[in-house]
XYZ file of C-alpha atoms in Angstrom:
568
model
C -16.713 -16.276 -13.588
C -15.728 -14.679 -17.117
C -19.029 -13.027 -18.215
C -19.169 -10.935 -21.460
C -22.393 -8.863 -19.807
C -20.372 -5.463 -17.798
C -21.950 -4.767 -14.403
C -23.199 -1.338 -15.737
C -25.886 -3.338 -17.803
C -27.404 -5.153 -14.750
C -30.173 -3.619 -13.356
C -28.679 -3.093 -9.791
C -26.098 -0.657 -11.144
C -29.165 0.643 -13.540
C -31.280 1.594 -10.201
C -28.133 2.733 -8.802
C -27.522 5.542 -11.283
C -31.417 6.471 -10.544
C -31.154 6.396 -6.509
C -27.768 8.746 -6.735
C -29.859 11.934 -8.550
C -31.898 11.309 -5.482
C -29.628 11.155 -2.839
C -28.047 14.102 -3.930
C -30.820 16.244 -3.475
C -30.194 15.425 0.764
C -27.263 17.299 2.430
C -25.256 15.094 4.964
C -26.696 17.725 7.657
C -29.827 15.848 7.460
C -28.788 12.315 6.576
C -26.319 12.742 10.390
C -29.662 13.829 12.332
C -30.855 10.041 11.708
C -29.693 8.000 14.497
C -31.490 5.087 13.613
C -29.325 5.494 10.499
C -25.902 6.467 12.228
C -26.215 3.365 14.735
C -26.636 1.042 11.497
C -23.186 2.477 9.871
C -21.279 1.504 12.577
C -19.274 -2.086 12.666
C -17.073 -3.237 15.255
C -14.497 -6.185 15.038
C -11.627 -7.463 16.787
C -10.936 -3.849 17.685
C -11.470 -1.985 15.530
C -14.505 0.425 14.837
C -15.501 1.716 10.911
C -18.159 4.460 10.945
C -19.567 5.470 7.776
C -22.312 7.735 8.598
C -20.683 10.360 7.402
C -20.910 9.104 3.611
C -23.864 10.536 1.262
C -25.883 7.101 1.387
C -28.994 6.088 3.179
C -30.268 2.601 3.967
C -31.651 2.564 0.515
C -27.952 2.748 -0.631
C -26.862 -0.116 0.907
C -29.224 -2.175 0.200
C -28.764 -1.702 -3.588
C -24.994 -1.779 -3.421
C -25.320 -4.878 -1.876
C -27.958 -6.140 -4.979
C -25.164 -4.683 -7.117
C -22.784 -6.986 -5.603
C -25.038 -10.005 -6.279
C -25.285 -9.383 -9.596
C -21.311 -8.602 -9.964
C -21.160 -12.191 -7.790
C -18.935 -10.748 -5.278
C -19.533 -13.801 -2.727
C -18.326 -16.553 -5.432
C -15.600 -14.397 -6.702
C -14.281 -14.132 -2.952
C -14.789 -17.639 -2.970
C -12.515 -18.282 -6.276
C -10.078 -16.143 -4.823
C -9.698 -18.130 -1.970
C -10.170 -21.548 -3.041
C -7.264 -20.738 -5.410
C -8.796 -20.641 -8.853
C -6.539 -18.901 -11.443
C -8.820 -15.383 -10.976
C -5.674 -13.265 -12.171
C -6.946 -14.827 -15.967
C -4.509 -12.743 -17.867
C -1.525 -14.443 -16.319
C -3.273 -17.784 -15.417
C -2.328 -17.164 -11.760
C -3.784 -17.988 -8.847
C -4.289 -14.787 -6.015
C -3.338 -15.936 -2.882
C -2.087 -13.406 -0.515
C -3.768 -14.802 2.082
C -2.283 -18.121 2.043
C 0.764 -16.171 3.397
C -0.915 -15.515 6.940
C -2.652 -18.836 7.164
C -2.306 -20.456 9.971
C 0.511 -23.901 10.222
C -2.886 -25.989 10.145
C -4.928 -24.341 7.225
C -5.359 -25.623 3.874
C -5.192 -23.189 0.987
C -5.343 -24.872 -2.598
C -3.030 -24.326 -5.666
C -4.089 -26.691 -8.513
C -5.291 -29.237 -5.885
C -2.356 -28.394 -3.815
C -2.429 -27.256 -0.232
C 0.136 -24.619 -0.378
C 0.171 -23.785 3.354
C 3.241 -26.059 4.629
C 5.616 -24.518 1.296
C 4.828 -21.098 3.480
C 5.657 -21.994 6.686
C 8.565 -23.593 5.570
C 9.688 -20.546 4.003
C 8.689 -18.946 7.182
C 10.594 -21.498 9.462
C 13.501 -21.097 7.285
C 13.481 -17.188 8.013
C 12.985 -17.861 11.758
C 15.723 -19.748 12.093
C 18.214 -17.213 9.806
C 17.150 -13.791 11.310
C 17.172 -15.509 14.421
C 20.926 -16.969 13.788
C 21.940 -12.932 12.961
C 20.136 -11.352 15.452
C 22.006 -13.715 17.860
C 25.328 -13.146 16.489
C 25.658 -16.783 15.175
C 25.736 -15.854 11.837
C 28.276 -13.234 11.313
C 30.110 -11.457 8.753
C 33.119 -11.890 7.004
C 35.689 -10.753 9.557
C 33.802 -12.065 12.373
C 31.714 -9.070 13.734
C 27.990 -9.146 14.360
C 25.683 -8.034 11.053
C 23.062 -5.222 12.871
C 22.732 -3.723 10.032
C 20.341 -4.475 7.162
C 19.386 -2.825 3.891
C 16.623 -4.533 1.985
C 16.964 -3.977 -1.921
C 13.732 -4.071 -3.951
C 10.912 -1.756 -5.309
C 7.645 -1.429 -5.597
C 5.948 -3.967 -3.896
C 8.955 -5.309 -3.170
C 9.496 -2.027 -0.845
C 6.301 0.062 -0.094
C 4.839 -2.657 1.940
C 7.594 -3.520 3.959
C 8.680 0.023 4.228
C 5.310 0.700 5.918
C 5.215 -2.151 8.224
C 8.664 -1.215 9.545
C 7.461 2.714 9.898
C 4.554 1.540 11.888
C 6.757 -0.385 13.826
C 9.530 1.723 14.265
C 7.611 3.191 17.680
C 5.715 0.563 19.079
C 7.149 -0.105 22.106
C 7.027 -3.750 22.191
C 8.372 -3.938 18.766
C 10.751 -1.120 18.913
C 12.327 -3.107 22.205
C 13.370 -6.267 20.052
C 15.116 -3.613 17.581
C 17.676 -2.326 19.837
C 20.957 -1.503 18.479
C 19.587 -2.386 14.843
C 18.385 -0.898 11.776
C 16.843 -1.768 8.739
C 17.079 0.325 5.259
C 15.385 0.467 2.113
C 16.779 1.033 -1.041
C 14.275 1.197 -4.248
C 15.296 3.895 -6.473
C 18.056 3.117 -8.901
C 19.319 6.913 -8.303
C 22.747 6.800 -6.934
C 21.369 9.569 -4.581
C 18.913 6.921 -3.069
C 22.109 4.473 -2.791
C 24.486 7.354 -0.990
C 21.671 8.032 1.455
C 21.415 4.099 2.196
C 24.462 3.398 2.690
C 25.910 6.302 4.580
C 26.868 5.591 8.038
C 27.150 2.148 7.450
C 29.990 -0.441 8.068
C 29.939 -3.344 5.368
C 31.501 -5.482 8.397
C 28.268 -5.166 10.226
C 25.600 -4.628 7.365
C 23.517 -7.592 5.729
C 22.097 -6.861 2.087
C 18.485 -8.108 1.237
C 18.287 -8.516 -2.430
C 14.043 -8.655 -3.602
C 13.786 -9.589 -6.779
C 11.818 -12.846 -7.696
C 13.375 -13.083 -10.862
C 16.249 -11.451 -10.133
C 16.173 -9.386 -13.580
C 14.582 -6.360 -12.242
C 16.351 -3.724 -13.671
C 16.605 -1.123 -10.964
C 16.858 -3.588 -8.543
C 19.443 -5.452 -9.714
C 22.067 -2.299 -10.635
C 21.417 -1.368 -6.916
C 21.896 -4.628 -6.041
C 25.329 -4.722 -8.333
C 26.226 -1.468 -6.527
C 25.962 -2.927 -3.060
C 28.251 -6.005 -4.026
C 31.111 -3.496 -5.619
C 30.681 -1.877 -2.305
C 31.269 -4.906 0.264
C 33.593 -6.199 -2.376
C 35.609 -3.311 -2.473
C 35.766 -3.119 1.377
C 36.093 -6.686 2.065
C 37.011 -8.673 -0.691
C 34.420 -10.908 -3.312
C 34.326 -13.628 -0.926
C 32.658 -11.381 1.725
C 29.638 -11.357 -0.907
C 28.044 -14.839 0.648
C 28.275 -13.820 4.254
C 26.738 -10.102 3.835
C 24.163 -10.704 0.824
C 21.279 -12.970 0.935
C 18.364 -13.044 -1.312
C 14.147 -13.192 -1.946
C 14.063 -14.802 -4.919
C 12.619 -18.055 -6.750
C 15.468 -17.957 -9.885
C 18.375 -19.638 -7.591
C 20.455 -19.997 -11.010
C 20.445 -16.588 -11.470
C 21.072 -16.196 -7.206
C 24.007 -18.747 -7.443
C 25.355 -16.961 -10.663
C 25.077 -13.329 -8.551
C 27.087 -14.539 -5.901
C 24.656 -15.526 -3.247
C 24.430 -18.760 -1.810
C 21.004 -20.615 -3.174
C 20.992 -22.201 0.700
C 20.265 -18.533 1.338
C 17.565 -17.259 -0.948
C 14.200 -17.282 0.731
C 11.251 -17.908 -2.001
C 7.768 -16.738 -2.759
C 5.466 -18.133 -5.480
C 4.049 -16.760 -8.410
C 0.568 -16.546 -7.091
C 1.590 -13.114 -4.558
C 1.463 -10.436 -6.822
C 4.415 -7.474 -5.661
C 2.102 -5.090 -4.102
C 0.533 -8.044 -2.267
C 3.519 -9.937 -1.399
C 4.456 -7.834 2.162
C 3.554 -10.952 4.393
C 5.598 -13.196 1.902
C 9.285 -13.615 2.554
C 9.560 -10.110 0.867
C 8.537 -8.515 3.979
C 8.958 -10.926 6.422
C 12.873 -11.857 5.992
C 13.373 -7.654 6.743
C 11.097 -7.575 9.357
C 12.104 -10.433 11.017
C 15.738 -9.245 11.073
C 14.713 -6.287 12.476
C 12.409 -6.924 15.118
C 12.145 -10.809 15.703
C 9.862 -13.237 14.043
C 7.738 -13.728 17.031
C 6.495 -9.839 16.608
C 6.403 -10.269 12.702
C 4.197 -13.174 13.081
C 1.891 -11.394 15.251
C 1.260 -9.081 12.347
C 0.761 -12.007 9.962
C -2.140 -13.218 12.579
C -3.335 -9.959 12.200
C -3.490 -10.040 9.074
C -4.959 -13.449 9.138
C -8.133 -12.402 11.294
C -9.196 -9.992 8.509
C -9.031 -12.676 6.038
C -11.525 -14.568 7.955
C -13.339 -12.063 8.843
C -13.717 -10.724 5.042
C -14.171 -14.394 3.763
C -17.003 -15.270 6.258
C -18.733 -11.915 7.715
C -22.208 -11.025 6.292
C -21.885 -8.242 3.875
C -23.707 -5.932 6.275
C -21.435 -6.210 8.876
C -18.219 -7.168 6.711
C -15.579 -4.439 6.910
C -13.453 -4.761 3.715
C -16.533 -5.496 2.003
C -18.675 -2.351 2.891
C -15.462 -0.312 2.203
C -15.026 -1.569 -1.071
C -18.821 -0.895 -1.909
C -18.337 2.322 -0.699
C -15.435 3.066 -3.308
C -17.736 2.070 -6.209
C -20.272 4.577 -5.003
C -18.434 7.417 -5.064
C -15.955 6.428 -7.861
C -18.847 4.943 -10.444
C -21.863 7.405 -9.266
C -20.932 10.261 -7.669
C -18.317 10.166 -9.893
C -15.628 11.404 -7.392
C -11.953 10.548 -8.675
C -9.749 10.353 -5.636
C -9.527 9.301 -2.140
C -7.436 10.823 0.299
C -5.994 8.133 3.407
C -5.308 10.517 6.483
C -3.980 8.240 9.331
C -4.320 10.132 12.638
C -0.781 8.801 13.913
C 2.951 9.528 12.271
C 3.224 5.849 12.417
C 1.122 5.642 9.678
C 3.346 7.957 7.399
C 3.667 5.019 4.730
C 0.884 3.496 4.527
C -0.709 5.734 1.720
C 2.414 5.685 -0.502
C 1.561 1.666 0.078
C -2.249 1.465 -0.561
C -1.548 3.806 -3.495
C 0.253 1.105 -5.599
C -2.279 -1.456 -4.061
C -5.186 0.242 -5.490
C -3.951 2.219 -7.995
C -1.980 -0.370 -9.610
C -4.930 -3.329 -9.068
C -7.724 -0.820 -10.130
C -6.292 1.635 -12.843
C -7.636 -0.273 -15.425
C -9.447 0.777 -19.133
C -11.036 -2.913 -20.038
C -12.987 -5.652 -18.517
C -11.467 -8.856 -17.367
C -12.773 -10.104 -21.040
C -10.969 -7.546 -22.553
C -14.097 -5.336 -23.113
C -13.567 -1.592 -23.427
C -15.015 -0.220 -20.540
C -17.990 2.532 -20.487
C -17.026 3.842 -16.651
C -14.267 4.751 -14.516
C -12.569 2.277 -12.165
C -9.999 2.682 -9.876
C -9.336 5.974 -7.912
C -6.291 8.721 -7.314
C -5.267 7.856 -3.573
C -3.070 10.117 -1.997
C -2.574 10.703 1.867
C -0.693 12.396 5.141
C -0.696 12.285 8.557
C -3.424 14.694 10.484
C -2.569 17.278 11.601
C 0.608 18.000 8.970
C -2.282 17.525 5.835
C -4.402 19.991 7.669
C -1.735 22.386 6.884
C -1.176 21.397 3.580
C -4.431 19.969 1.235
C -6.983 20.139 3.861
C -7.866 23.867 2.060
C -8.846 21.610 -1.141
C -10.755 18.718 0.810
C -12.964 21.519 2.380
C -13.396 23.940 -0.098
C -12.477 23.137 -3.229
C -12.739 19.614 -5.364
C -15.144 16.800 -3.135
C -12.664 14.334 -2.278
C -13.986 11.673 -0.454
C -11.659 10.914 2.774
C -10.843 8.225 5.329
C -9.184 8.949 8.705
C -7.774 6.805 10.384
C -7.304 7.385 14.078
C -6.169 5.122 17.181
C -7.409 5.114 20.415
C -3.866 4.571 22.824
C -0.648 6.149 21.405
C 2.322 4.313 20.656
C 4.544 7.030 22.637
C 1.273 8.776 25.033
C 3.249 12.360 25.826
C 1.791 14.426 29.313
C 2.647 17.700 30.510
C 1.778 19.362 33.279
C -0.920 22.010 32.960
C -1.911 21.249 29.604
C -5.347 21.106 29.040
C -5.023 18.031 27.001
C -2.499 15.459 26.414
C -0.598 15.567 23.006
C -2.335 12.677 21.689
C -5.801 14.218 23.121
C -4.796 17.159 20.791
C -4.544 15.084 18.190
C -7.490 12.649 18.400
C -9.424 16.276 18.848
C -8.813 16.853 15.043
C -9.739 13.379 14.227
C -12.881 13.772 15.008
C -13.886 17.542 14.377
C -12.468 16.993 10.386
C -14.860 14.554 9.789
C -17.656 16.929 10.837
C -16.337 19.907 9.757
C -16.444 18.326 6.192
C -20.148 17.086 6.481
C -21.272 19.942 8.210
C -19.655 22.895 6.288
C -20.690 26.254 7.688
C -23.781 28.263 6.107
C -23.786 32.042 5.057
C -26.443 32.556 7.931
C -24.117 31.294 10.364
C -21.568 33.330 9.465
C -23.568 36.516 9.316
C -24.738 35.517 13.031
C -21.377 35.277 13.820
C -21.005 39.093 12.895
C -18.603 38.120 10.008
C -17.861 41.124 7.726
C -20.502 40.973 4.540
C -17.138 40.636 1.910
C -15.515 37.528 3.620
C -18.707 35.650 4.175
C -18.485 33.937 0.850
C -15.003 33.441 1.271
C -15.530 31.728 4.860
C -18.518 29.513 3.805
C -18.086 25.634 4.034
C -20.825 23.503 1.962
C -20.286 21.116 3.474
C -22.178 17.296 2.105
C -18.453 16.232 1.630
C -18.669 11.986 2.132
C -15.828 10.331 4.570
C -15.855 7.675 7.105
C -13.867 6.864 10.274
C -11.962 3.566 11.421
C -10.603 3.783 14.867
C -8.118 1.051 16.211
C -7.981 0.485 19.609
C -4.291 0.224 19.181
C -1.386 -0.210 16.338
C 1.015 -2.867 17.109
C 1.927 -5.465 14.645
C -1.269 -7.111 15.100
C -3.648 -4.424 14.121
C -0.737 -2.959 11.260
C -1.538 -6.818 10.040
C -4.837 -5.915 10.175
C -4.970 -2.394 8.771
C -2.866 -3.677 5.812
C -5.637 -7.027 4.694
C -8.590 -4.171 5.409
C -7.246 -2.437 2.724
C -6.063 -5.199 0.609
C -9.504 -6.451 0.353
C -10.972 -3.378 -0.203
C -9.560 -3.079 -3.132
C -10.285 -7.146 -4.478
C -14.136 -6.060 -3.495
C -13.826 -2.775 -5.803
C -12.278 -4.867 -8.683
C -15.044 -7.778 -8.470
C -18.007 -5.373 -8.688
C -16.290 -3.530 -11.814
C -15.340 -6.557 -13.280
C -11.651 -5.777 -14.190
C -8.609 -7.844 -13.341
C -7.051 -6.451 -9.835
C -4.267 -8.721 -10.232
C -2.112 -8.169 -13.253
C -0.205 -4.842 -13.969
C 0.240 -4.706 -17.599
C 0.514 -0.719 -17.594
C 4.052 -0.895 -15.717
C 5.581 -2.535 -18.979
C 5.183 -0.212 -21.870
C 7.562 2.286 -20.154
C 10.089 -0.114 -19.026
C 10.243 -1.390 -22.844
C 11.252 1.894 -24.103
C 13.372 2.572 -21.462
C 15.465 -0.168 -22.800
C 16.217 1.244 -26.156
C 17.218 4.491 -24.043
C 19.539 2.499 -22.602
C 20.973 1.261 -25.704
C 20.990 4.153 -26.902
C 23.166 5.904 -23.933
C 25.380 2.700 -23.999
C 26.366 3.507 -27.701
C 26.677 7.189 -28.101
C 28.586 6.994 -24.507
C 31.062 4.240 -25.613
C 31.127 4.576 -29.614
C 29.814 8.665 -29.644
C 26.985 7.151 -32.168
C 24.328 9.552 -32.769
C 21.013 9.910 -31.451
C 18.448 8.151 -33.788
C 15.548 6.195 -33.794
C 13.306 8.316 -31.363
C 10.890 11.254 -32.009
C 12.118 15.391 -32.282
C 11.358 16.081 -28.715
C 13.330 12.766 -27.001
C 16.034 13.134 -29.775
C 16.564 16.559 -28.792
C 16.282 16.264 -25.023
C 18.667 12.843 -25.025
C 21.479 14.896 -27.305
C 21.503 17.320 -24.706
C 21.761 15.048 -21.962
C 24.429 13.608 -23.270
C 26.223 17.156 -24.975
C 25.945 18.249 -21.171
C 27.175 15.034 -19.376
C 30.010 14.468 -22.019
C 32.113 14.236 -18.751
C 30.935 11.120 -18.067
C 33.704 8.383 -18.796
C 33.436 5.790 -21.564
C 34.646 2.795 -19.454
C 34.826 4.362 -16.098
C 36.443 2.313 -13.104
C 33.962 1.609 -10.016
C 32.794 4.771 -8.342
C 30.719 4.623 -5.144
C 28.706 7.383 -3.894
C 29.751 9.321 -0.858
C 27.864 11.837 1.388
């Protein structure tokens, strides 16, 4: 689908950037008192309800977003994508999450390959190993049960599954299979982040997940180092193969670690690391935690959006419309950040997760040709649970900077709360916000209804709400692992759709490297003036200054030190 012609030359985008001057002249106040036009920006599927009357668009709108995906050929690039062309072009890759969640009798393609039965091997495989340790058939080095697990990895490699298991954590049904368990994650190569893991933990009873699908990730791999010196030190080297396992595809480097290969789990070079959650990245974790049968409800979650985005008419397609959405207020109304505000604590991670998804697939500056390009893509996406961001950046969202928002609300609680002689349930209270916000942000509140309100002259300008601020509403009719499956490919999609119409690559990550490359002549740098007291040299005024002090003021720090382990 390489094209040299940028989807801001086609005429769709062209009438788009006329049609926004006009709809901007309407206030949402007006656009809401068309139910006709409410009633058509409702979808429903498999529970779960998206409203987006509340964005500034009419009918018009869609209809040309939907012209602007024809000429962008969204349809045939969700088609590539599935059908397992190489569409990540700049690493010759096929993109195919969502062979992951396929179901045991699909066929997904690789280079002519059906790559379905290599996942649910992998999958088997983790069945039958987190159900051997949840058992207490497979235990640890002195005999006793492993309960304990901490899962070593970042980025993707850690925000998805970290969400998952948050979601999780309080679903009843879920939470039931976790009893006397608990799962960790540790990301940051800060021994502070490794002292908080593995406080309160006994290496007898704890099982360490190593992600890393080379197993040369930096950060990952010291942590990963650190945990070893830690059940060495406490149980001896040979301890290592009974409480470390691994998620990796390099078994020579696995082998050379100290893990057993017989005990690496792999993925495949065509999951990308923010997409890889329903790979054996998340899955081994998850499955230790809480049983495979729940994880593999979420992957069938999961799997119904991937249907439902592959085959559902634009119109009424959910990831689709959201992703159109996106480009109009990102490449016309020129809005540069979307908050995620999930109605439910639950849902604490999932914004730190969809911002690397999005924000690492979109944030790009050139085509997919390597073109320069003339608009914006991607978006700032940032998020908190309602009510605790009402008390914290709501004040912006209403009065300050437009920031286009999505809540996220859920119609039963995970844990419902009644007391007597309330006049609403706790989650009543909360649902109550989910819905007022999104008025409240539409609506605003004029000067005349303030001075009818007998407001004092001075604060009226100071308690005036314009209101004509865009967000839309999904409402799941639950959140157990099937609709966190489903939550999770929603937004997964949404941000494939944004990347087809712009015409960038959503799939490759080039801006992560730069930093990491310099970061390893720091390194060598450190290494030498700690061991050999060599200057600093080589870097510009400001680092050189800033790295002699670091190391003037940590001159402490031994040479050669023997193995130290953190302690809270």
């Amino acid at each position: 689908m390489a094209s040299s012609t940028l989807v801001c030359e086609t005429q769709p985008w062209k009438d788009l950037k006329v049609h926004v001057e006009d709809v901007k002249k309407t206030h949402l106040r007006d656009l809401m008192n068309d139910v006709e036009r409410c009633k058509s920006m409702m979808v429903e599927f498999d529970g779960i309800t998206l409203d987006y009357s509340r964005q500034r668009a009419t009918l018009d709108t869609l209809n040309k977003l939907c012209n602007l995906a024809e000429a962008a050929h969204l349809k045939e690039k969700i088609n590539l994508m599935f059908n397992g062309d190489r569409i990540n072009s700049t690493e010759n890759r096929s993109v195919l999450h969502v062979a992951l969640r396929a179901p045991r009798d699909a066929a997904v393609k690789s280079d002519g390959k059906n790559v379905v039965p290599e996942v649910w091997n992998v999958l088997d495989k983790i069945k039958d190993f987190s159900e051997r340790v949840r058992n207490g058939s497979w235990v640890g080095a002195t005999g006793k049960p492993l309960t304990d697990v901490v899962s070593v990895g970042i980025g993707g490699s850690f925000l998805g599954p970290l969400f998952v298991h948050t979601a999780l954590q309080t679903d009843p049904e879920a939470s039931k299979h976790a009893k006397g368990r608990q799962l960790r994650f540790l990301a940051n190569v800060d021994p502070v982040d490794v002292a908080k893991n593995i406080t309160g933990l006994n290496p007898e009873t704890t099982l360490v997940v190593v992600v890393s699908k080379t197993f040369t990730t930096a950060e990952t791999m010291l942590n990963a180092r650190t945990l070893r010196a830690w059940i060495s030190k406490e149980l001896g080297p040979s301890a290592v193969v009974k409480h470390m396992v691994a998620v990796s595809t390099n078994l020579v480097l696995v082998e050379k670690f100290g893990i057993d290969p017989n005990n690496a789990f792999a993925f495949w070079d065509w999951v990308g690391g923010r997409y890889s959650v329903c790979s054996a990245v998340g899955v081994l974790p998850l499955s230790l935690q809480y049983g495979f049968p729940i994880v593999e409800k979420f992957l069938k979650g999961a799997s119904s959006i991937d249907q439902h985005f592959c085959c559902a008419p634009f119109e009424k397609n959910i990831p689709v419309l959201l992703g159109l959405l996106s480009v109009w207020n990102v490449s016309f109304f020129e809005y540069p950040a979307r908050a995620i505000l999930p109605y439910t604590q639950a849902l604490e991670k999932f914004a730190p997760h969809i911002q690397q998804v999005s924000m690492e697939s979109n944030g790009k500056g050139v085509s997919i040709d390597g073109v320069p390009l003339p608009y914006e893509t991607g978006e700032i996406d940032f998020g908190e649970p309602g009510t605790n961001g009402q008390h914290s950046f709501y004040q912006l969202i209403h009065q300050g900077r437009v920031i286009p928002c999505d809540f996220i609300g859920v119609v039963k609680s995970q844990q419902p709360v009644y007391l007597e002689g309330e006049v609403v349930n706790n989650h009543d209270e909360l649902m109550s916000n989910f819905f007022a916000q999104p008025d409240a942000l539409a609506y605003g509140k004029t000067p005349e209804q303030l001075q009818k309100e007998n407001v004092p002259q001075n604060l009226i300008p100071h308690k005036t709400f314009s209101g004509n601020r865009p967000s839309l509403s999904l409402l799941l009719s639950s959140l157990d692992a099937y609709k966190v499956g489903q939550l999770l490919a929603i937004y997964e999609h949404r941000v494939a759709v944004q990347g087809f119409v712009w015409g960038i690559n959503s799939f490759d990550q080039w801006g992560v490297e730069l930093g990491k490359s310099l970061a390893t002549q720091v390194r060598k740098q450190l290494h030498a003036s700690r061991t050999k007291r060599e200057p600093v040299e080589g870097f510009n005024y400001s680092t050189s200054t800033l790295l002699t002090k670091f190391l003037e003021e940590s001159s402490d720090v031994p040479a050669n030190p023997p193995t130290l382990l953190p302690r809270i």
